[in-house]
Short mmCIF file of C-alpha atoms in Angstrom, two decimals:
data_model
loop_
_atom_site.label_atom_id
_atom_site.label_comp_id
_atom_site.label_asym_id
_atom_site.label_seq_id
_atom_site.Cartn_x
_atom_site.Cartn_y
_atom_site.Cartn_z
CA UNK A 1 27.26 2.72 19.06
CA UNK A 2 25.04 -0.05 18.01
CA UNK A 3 22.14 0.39 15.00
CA UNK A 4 19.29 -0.64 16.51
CA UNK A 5 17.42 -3.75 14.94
CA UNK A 6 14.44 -2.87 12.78
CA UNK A 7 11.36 -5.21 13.59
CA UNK A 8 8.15 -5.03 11.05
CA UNK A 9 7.21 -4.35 7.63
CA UNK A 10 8.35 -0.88 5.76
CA UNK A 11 5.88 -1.41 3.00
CA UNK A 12 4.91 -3.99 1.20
CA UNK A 13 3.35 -4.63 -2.58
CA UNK A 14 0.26 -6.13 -4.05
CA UNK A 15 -0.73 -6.45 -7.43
CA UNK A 16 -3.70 -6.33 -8.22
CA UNK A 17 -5.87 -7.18 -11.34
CA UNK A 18 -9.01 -4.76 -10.22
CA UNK A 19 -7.31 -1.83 -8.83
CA UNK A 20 -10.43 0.05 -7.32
CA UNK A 21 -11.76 -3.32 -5.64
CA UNK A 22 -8.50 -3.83 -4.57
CA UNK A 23 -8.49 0.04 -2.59
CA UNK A 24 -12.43 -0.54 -1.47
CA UNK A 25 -11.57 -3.80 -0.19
CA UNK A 26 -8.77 -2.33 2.32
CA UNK A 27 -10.95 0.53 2.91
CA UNK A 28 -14.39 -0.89 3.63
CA UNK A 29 -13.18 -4.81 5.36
CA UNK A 30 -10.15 -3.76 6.54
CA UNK A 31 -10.64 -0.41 8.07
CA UNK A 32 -7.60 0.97 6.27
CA UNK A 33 -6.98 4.98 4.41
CA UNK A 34 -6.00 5.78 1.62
CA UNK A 35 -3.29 8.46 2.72
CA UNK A 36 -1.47 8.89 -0.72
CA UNK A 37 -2.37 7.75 -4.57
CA UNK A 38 -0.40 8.56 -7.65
CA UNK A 39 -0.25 7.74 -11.62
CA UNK A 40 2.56 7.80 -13.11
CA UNK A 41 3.09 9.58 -17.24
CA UNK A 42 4.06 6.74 -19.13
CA UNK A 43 3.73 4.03 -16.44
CA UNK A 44 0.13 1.33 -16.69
CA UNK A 45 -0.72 1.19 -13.13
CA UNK A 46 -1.28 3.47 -9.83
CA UNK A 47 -0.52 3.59 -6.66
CA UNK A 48 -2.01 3.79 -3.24
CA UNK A 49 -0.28 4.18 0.60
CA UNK A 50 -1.37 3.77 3.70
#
């Protein structure tokens, strides 16, 4: 039995220095959702998933 080969991006990072421009920029130009954001105790930064 062979694994079949994976093609494409799993996920991928940005940083970003303006968080919420960062989100309405994906959302509003490039048509994306928002379909999971977090914060994290303890952590400086959050998180958003498409």
């Amino acid at each position: 039995m062979t694994t079949p080969l994976h093609r494409g991006f799993d996920h991928f990072a940005l940083r970003a220095a303006d968080f919420d421009v960062t989100v309405r920029f994906g959302t509003e130009a490039l048509g994306f959702t928002v379909a999971y954001a977090c914060t994290s105790s303890g952590v400086v930064g959050r998180s958003a998933s498409r």
